[in-house]
Short mmCIF file of C-alpha atoms in Angstrom, two decimals:
data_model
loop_
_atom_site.label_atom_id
_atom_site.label_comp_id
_atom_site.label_asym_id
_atom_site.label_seq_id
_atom_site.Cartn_x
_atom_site.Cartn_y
_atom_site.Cartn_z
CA UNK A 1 -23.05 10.53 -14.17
CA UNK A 2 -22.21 7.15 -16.30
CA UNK A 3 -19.16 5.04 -14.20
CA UNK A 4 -16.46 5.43 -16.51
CA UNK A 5 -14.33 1.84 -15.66
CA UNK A 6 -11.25 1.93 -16.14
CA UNK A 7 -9.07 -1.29 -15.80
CA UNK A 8 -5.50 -0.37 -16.04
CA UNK A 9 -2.58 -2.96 -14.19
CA UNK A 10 0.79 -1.22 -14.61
CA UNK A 11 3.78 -1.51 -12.43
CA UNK A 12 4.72 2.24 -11.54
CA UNK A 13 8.12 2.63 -12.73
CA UNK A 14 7.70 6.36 -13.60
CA UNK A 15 10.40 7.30 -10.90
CA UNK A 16 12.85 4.62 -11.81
CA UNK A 17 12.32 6.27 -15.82
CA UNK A 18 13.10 9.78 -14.85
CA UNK A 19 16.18 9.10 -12.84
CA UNK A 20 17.53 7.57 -16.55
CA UNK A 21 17.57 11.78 -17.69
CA UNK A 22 19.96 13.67 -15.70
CA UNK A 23 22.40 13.57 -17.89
CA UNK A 24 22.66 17.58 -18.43
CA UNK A 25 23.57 18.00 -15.06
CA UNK A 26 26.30 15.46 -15.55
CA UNK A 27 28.16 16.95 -18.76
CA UNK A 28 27.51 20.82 -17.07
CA UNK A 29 29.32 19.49 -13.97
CA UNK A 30 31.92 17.72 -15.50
CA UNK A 31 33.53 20.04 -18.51
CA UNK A 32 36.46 20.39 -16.72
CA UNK A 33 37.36 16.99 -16.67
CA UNK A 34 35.97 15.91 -19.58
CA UNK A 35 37.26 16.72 -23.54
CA UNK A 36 33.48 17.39 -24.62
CA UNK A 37 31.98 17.40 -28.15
CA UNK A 38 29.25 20.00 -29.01
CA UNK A 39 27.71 16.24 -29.62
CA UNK A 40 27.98 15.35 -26.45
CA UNK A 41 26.25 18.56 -25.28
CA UNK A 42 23.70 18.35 -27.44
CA UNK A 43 23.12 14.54 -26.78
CA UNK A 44 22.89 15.42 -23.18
CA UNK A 45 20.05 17.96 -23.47
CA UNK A 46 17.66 15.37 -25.88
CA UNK A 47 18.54 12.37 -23.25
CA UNK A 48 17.57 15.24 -20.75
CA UNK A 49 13.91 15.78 -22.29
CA UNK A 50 13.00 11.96 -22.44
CA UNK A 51 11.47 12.29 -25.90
CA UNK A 52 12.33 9.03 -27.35
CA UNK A 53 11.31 9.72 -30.55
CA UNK A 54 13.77 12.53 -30.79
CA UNK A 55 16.50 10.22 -29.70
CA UNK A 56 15.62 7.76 -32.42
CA UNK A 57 16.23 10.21 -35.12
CA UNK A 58 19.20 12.67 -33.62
CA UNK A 59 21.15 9.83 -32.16
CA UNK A 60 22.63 7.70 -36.06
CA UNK A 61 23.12 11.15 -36.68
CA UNK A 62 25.27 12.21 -33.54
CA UNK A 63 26.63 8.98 -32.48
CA UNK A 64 29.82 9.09 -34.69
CA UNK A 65 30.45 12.31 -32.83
CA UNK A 66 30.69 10.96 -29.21
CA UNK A 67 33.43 11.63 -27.24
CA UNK A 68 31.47 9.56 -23.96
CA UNK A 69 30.61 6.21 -24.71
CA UNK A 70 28.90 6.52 -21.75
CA UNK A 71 26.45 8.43 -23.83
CA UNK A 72 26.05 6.11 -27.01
CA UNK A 73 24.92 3.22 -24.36
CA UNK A 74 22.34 5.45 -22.43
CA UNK A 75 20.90 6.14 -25.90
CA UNK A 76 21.01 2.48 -26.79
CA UNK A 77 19.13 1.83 -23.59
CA UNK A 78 16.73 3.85 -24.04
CA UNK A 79 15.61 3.17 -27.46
CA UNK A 80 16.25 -0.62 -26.82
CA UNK A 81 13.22 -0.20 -24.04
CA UNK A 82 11.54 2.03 -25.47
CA UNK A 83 11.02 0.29 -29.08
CA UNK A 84 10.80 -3.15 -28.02
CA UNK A 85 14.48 -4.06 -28.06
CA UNK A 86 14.88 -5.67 -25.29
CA UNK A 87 18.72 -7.79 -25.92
CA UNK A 88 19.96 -4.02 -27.40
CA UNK A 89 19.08 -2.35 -24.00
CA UNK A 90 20.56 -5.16 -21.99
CA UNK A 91 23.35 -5.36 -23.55
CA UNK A 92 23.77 -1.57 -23.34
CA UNK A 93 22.68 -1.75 -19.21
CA UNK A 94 24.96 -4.38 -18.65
CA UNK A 95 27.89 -2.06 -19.78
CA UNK A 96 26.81 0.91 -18.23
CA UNK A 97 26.70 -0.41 -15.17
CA UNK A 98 29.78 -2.51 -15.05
CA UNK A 99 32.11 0.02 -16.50
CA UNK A 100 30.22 3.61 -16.33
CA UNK A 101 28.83 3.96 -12.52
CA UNK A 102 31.08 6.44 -11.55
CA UNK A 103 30.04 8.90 -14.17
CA UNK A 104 26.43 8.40 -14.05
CA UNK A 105 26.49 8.85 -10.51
CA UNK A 106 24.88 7.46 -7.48
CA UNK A 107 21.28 8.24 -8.71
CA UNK A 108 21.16 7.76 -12.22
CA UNK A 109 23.59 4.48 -11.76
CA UNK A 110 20.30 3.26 -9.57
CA UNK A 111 17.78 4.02 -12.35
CA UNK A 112 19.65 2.09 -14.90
CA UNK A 113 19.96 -0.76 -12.44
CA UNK A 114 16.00 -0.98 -11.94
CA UNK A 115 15.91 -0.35 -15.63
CA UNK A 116 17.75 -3.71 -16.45
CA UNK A 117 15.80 -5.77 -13.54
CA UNK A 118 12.72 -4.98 -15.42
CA UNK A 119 14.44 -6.08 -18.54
CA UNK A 120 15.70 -9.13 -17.63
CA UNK A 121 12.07 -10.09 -16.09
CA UNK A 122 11.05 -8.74 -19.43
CA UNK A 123 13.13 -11.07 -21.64
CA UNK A 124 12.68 -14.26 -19.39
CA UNK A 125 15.40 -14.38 -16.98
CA UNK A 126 13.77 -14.80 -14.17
CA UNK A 127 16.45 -15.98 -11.83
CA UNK A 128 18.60 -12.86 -12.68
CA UNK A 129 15.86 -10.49 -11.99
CA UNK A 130 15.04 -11.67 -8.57
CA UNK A 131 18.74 -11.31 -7.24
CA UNK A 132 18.51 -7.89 -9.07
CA UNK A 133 15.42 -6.88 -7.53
CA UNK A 134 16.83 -8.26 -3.87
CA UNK A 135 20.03 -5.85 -4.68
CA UNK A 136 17.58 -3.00 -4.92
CA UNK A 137 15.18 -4.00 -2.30
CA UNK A 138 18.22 -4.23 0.27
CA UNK A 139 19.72 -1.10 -1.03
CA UNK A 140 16.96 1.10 -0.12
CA UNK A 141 14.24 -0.98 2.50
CA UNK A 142 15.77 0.67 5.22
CA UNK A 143 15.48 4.49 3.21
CA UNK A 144 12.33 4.49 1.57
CA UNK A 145 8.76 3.40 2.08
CA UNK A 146 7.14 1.03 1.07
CA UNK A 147 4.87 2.66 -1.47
CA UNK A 148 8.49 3.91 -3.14
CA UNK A 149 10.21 1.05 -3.19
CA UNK A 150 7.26 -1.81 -4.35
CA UNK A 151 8.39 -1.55 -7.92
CA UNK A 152 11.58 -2.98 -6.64
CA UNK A 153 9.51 -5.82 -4.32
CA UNK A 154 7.40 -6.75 -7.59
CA UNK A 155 10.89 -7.64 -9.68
CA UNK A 156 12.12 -9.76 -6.53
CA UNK A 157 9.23 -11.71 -5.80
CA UNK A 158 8.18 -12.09 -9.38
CA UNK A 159 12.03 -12.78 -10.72
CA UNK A 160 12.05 -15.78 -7.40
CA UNK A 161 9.37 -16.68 -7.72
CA UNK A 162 9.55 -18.00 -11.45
CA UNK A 163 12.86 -19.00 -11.38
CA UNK A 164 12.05 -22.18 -12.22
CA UNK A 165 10.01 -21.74 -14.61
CA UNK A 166 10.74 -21.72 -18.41
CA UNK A 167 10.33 -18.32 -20.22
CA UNK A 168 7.49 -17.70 -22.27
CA UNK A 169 7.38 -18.73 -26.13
CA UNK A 170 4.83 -18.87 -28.98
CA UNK A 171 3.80 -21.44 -31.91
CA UNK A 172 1.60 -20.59 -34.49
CA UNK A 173 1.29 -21.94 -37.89
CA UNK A 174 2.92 -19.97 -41.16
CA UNK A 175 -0.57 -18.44 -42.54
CA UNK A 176 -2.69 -15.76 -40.85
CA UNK A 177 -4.94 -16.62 -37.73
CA UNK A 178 -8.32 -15.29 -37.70
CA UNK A 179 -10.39 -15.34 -34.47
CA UNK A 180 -14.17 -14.00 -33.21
CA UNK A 181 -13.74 -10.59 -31.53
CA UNK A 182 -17.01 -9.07 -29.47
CA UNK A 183 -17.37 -5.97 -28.26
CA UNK A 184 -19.79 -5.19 -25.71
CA UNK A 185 -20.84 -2.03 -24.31
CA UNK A 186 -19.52 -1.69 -20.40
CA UNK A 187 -20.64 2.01 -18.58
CA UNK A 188 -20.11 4.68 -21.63
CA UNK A 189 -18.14 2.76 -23.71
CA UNK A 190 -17.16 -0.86 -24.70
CA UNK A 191 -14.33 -3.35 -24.28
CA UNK A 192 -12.96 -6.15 -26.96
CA UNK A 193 -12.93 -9.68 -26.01
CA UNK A 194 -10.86 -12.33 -27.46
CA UNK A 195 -11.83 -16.24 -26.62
CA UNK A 196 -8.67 -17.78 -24.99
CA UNK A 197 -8.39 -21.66 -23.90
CA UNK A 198 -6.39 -22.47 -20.71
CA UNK A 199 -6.32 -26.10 -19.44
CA UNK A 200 -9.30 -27.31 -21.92
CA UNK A 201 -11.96 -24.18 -20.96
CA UNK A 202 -12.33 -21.27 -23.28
CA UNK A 203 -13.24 -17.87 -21.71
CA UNK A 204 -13.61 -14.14 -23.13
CA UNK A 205 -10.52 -12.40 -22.02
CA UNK A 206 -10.45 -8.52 -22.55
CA UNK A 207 -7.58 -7.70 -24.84
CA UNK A 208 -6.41 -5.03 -22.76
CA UNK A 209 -2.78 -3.30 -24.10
CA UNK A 210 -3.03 -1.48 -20.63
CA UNK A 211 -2.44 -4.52 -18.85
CA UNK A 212 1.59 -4.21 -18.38
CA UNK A 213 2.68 -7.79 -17.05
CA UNK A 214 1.65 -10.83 -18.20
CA UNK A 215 -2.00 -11.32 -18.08
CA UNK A 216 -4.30 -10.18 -15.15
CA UNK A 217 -7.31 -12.93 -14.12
CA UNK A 218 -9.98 -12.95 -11.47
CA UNK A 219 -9.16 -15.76 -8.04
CA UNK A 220 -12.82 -17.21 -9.39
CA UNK A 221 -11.66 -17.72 -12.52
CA UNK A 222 -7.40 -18.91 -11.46
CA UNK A 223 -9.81 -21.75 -9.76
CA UNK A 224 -12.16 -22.79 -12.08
CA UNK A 225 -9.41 -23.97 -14.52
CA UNK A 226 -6.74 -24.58 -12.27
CA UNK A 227 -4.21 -21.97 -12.82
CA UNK A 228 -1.17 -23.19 -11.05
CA UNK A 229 -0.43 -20.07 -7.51
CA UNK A 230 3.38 -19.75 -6.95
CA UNK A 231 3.30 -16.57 -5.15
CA UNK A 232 0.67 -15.08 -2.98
CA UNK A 233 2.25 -11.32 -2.12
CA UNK A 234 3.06 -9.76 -5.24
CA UNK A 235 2.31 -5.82 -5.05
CA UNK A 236 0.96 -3.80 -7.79
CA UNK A 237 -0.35 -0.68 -8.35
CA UNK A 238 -3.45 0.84 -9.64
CA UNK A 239 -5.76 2.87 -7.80
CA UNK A 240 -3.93 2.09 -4.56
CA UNK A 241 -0.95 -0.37 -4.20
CA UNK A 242 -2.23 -3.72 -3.36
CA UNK A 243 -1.55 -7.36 -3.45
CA UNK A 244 -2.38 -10.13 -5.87
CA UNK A 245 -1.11 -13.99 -6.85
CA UNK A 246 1.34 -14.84 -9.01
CA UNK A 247 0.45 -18.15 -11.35
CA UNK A 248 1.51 -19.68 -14.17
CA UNK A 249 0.28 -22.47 -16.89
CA UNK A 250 1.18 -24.66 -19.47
CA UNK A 251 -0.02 -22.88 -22.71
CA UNK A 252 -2.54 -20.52 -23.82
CA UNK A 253 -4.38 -20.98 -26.76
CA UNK A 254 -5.84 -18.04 -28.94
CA UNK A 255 -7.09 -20.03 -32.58
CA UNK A 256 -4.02 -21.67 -33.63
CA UNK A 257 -1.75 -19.33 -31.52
CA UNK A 258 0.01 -21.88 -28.83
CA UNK A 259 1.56 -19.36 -25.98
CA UNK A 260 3.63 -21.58 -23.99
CA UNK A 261 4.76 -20.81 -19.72
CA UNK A 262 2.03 -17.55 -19.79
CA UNK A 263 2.22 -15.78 -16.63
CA UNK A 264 -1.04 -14.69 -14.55
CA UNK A 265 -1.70 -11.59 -12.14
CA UNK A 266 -4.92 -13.32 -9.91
CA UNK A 267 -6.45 -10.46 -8.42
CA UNK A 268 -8.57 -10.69 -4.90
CA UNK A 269 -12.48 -10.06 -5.21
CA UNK A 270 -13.24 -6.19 -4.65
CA UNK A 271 -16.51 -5.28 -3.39
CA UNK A 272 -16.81 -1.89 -4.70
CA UNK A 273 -15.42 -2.56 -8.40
CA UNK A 274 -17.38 -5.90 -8.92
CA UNK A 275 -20.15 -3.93 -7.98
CA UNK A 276 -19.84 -2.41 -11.40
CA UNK A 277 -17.63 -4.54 -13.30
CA UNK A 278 -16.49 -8.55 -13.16
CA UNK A 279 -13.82 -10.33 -15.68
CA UNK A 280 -12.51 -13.55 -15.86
CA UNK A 281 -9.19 -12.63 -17.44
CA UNK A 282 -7.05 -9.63 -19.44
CA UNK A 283 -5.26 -10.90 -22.32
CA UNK A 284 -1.69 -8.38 -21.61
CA UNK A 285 1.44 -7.10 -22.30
CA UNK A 286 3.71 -10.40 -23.32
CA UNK A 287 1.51 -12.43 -25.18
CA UNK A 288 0.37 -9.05 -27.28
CA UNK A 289 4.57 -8.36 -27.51
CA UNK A 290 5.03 -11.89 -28.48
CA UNK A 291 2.52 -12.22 -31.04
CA UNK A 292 4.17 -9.11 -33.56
CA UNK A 293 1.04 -7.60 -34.88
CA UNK A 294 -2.66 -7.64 -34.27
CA UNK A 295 -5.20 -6.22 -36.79
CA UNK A 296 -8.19 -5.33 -34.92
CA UNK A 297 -11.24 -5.74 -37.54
CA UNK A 298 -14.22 -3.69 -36.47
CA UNK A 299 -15.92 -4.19 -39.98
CA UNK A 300 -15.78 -8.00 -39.47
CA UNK A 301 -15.80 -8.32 -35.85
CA UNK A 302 -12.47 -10.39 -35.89
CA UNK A 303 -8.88 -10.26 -34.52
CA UNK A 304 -6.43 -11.31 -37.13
CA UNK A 305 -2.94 -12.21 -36.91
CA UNK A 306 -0.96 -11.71 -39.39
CA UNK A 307 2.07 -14.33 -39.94
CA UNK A 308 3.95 -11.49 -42.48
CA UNK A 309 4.46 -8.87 -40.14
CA UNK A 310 3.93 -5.42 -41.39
CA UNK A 311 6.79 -2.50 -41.76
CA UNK A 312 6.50 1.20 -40.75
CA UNK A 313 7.85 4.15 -38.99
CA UNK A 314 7.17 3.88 -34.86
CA UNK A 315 4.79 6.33 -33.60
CA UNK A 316 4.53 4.43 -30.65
CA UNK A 317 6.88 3.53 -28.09
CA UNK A 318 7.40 1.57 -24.79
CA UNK A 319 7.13 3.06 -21.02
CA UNK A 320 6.59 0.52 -18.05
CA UNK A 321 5.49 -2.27 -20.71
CA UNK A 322 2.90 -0.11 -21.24
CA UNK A 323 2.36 1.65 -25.12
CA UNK A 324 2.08 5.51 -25.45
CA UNK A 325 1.33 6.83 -28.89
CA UNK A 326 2.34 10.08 -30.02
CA UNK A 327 0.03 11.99 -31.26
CA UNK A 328 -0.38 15.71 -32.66
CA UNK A 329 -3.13 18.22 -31.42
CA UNK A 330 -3.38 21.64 -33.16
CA UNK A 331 0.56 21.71 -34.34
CA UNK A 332 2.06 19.84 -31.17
CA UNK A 333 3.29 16.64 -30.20
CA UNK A 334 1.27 15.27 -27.71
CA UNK A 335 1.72 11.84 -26.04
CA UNK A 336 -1.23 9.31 -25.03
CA UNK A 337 -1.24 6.11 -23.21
CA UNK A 338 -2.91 3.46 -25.79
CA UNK A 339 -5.01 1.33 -23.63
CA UNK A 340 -7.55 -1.24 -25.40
CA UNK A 341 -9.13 -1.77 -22.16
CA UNK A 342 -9.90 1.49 -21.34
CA UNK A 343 -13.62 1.66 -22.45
CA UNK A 344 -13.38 4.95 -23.69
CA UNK A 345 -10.67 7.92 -24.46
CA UNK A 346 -9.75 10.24 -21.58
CA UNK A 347 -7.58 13.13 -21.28
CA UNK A 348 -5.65 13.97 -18.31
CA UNK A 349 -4.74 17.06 -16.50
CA UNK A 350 -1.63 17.67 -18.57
CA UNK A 351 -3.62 18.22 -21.43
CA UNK A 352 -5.75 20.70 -19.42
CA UNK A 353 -2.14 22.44 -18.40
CA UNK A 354 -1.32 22.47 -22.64
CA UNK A 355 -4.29 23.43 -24.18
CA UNK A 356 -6.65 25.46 -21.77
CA UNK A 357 -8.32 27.84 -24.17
CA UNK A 358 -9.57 23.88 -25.75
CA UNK A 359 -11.39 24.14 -22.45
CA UNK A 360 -12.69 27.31 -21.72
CA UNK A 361 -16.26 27.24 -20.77
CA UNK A 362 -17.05 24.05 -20.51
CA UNK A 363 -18.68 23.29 -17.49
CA UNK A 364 -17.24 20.74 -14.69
CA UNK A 365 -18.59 17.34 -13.30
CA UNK A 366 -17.81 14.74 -11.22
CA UNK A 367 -16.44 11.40 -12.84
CA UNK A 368 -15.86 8.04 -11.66
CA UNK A 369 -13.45 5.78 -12.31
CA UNK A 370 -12.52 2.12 -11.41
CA UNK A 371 -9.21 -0.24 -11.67
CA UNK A 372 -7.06 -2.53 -9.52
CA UNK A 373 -7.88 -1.40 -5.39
CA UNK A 374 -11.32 0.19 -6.24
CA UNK A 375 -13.60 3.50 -7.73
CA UNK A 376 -12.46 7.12 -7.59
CA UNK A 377 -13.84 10.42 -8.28
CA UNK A 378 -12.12 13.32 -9.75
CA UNK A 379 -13.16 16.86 -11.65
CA UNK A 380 -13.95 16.87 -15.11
CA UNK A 381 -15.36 18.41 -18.38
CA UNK A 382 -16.29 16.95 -21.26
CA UNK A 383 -14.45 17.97 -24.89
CA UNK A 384 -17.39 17.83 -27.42
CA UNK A 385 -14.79 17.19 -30.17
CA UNK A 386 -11.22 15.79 -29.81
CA UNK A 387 -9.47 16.01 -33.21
CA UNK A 388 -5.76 15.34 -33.78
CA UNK A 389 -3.71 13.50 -36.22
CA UNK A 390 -1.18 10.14 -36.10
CA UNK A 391 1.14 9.75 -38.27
CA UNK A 392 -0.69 12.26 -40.49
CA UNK A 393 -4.00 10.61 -40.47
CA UNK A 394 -7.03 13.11 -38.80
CA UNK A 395 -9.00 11.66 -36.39
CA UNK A 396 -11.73 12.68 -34.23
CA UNK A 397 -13.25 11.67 -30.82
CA UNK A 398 -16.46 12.92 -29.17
CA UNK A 399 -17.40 13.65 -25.90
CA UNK A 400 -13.97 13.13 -24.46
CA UNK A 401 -13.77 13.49 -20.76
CA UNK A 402 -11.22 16.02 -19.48
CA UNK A 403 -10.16 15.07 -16.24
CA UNK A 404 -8.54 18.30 -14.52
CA UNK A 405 -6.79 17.45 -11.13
CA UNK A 406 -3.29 15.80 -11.42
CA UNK A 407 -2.32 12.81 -10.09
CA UNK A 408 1.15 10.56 -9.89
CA UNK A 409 -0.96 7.37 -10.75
CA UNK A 410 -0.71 6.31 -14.22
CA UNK A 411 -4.67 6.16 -14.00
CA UNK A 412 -5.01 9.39 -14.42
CA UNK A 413 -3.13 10.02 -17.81
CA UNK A 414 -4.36 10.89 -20.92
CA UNK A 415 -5.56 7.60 -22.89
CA UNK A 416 -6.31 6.35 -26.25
CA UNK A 417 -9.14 3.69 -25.40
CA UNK A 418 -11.91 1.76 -26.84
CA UNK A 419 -13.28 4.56 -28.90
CA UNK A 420 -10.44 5.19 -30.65
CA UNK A 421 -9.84 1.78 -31.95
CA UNK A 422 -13.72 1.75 -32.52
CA UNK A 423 -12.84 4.78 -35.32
CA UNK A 424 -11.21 2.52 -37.69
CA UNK A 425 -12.42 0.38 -39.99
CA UNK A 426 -9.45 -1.71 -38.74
CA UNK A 427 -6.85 -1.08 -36.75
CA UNK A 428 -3.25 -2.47 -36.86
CA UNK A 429 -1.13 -2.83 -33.62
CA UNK A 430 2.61 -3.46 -34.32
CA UNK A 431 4.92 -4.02 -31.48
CA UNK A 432 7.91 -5.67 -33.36
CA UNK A 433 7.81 -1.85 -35.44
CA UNK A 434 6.20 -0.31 -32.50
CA UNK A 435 3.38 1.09 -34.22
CA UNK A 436 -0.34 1.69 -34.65
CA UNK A 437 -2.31 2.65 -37.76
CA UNK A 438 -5.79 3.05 -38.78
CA UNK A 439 -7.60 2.15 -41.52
CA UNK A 440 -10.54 4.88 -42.11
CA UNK A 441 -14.41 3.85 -42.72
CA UNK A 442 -15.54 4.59 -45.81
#
C-alpha cells in the first residue's frame, strides 16, 4: 500500500474544549437556587452539545432571555474562539473567571482558564500567557501526567519564552497580491507550496491550515537562514508527544505580504518520517489568520490575496487553532478537519460509527500514516465515492480512505485535504468570516 503522509502539528486541547460543556449538569443541579428561564434551560443543553454553529444562530435569539449572565459570557466565549474573535472571547473569559467561578465549578472554571491562556498566546500577549500557563502547570503537575498536562507546559514555555518579543503583525500594500503556487504529487496525493523569504533566502513552504501554531520548519533549514532558537523544550503533539525549538525572526515575506515577529516550531530530524518525506518549512495557523483570505487558484497555479476581503455565512469554525468545516453527508451535519497539508482526504472512525451501511462490503487494508514523532499503521477501507455538500454546493471525492479504529489523537480525524481543494477551480479560505467556498470547474 501507497504511504499516505500526513503532516498535522496541533496542540491537543480537546480535553481542555470539552470541560467548557457541562453546563446541563450545572442548571439541573442548581434549580433550587437559581430563578431559571426556559432560556436558560435551553441555552444549557446547546452549550452542552458543543455545536458552535447552533450557538451562533440560537444564542441573538435567546440572549435577551437570560436570567445567568454566566450563560451569555460562556456563549460569547465560545463563539469568540470558535469564529476567530479572539478580544470577544477574552473579554468574555476574563469575566467569567473573575466573577463566575463559583458557579461554573471547579472543573469547568479550569477549562475556561486554559481556554483564555491559549487566547492570550493567541492574540500576542505573551507575558500573560506564560504566568497563566505556570498557574495551570502548578495547579495540576503534582495530579496529572505528563502526557495530560503538556498542553498546559506548551502555553508556559511558549508565553516565557516570547515575552519579550513583539506580537506578530502584517503589511501589505492596498491591491491584491498574486504569488506562484506548485503542487507536487507526495505518496497518493499532493501538497501546495507557497515561496516564502526569511532573512534574504526564499524556500517552498507547504501551506498547511493543519499546522495550528505559528509555522513549523525543519533544524536544517532554522540553520541555513539563521532562524533566531529561544527555547529548546517546547512539547507538542502529533503522533506521539515530543519536543521541538521555539524561534522567532524579523519578518516573513510572501510577494508583497511583510509578516513581521513570525514564530517557528523547529522540529528534530526523524529517521523514519524523512525516510519518506523532508520539508524545509509549513506556512501555519497565524500568518494564514492574519492574512484574512486566501484564494487558492488551481486553474492558474497561483495563491492570491485579496486586499477586499470577501463576506459570507461561516461554515467553518475554530477548534485548537485548527479549522473544521461542516459539512453535510446524505441529510446530516457532519464535521471535518480542513487540513491543506494533508495530501489527501481521510475519514475517521466516527464516520465509520455514523454511516456504516456507506461501508458495508468493502474490504479492509492496512494504511500508513506519518506526522510529528513518526509512521503509523491502522485498519482501513477505501470509499470509492465520497459525495456531500457545503454550504449547498455537491461535491465529490474518490477513493477516500476510511480509517476504522478510533483514536484520541487529532491524527486520526476525519479530514478535508489536498484533494478537496484540488476539486475547485479555485478555492477561497476566509478566516476573518470563517469560511471556505469553492468555485466549480467547468
Amino acid at each position: 500500500m501507497p504511504i499516505f503522509v500526513y503532516l498535522l502539528f496541533t496542540i491537543n486541547m480537546k480535553i481542555i474544549n470539552r470541560l467548557s460543556f457541562l453546563l446541563c449538569v450545572f442548571l439541573l443541579g442548581h434549580g433550587s437556587v437559581y430563578s431559571q428561564t426556559l432560556a436558560d434551560v435551553k441555552m444549557g443543553e446547546i452549550l452542552n452539545s458543543g455545536d458552535l454553529f447552533q450557538i451562533r444562530e440560537q444564542y441573538p435569539i435567546l440572549k435577551d432571555s437570560l436570567s445567568m449572565e454566566m450563560l451569555n459570557l460562556v456563549s460569547e466565549a465560545q463563539l469568540g474562539i470558535g469564529f476567530n474573535k479572539l478580544e470577544r472571547a477574552g473579554s468574555a473569559l476574563d469575566s467569567l473567571l473573575q466573577f463566575h467561578q463559583t458557579e461554573l465549578g471547579a472543573e469547568t472554571s479550569v477549562g475556561m482558564a486554559a481556554l483564555r491562556a491559549m487566547n492570550l498566546l493567541n492574540l500576542g500577549l505573551y507575558s500573560q500567557a506564560g504566568k497563566a500557563g505556570e498557574d495551570l502547570v502548578n495547579a495540576f503537575k503534582d495530579v496529572l501526567p505528563f502526557e495530560s498536562l503538556y498542553s498546559f507546559v506548551f502555553i508556559e514555555r511558549v508565553g516565557k519564552a516570547l515575552s519579550n518579543c513583539a506580537g506578530s503583525y502584517l503589511e501589505r500594500p492596498s491591491h491584491d497580491i498574486t504569488v506562484p503556487m506548485k503542487c507536487d504529487t507526495v505518496g497518493r496525493g499532493f501538497h501546495f507550496y507557497i515561496p516564502v523569504e526569511v532573512n534574504g533566502i526564499t524556500k517552498d513552504y507547504i501551506f498547511d491550515t493543519g499546522c495550528s501554531f505559528g509555522n513549523f520548519v525543519s533544524e536544517e533549514y532554522a540553520e541555513e537562514v539563521g532562524l533566531k532558537i529561544i527555547s529548546d523544550s517546547i512539547p507538542v503533539s502529533g503522533m506521539d508527544v515530543g519536543f521541538v525549538k521555539l524561534a522567532v525572526a524579523d519578518s516573513l515575506k510572501v510577494g508583497e505580504i511583510v509578516y513581521h515577529n513570525p514564530i517557528f516550531m523547529v522540529a528534530p530530524p526523524d529517521e523514519n518520517l524523512d525516510s519518506v518525506f523532508t520539508f524545509d518549512g509549513v506556512l501555519g495557523y497565524h500568518f494564514i489568520r492574519d492574512v484574512g483570505e486566501v484564494i487558492i487558484d488551481n486553474e492558474s497555479g497561483a495563491f492570491v490575496f485579496p486586499y477586499q476581503i470577501s463576506d459570507g455565512a461561516p461554515n467553518m469554525f475554530l477548534s485548537s487553532n485548527t479549522p473544521i468545516i461542516r459539512i453535510e453527508y446524505e441529510g446530516k451535519p457532519f464535521d471535518m478537519v480542513f487540513d491543506t497539508g494533508n495530501v489527501k482526504s481521510n475519514l475517521g472512525n466516527e464516520f465509520a460509527q455514523m454511516f456504516p451501511e456507506a461501508l458495508s462490503g468493502l474490504p479492509e487494508h492496512e494504511s500508513r500514516f506519518g506526522g510529528f514523532g513518526g509512521v503509523s499503521k491502522t485498519k482501513a477501507v477505501t470509499l470509492p465515492e465520497f459525495g456531500f455538500s457545503l454550504s449547498g454546493q455537491p461535491v465529490t471525492l474518490h477513493d477516500t480512505e476510511v480509517w476504522m479504529e478510533s483514536s484520541g489523537s487529532q491524527l486520526f480525524y476525519s479530514s478535508l485535504g489536498a484533494d478537496f481543494v484540488l476539486s475547485f477551480k479555485c478555492l477561497t479560505i476566509n478566516y476573518k468570516n470563517m469560511f471556505v467556498r469553492g468555485e466549480p470547474w467547468p
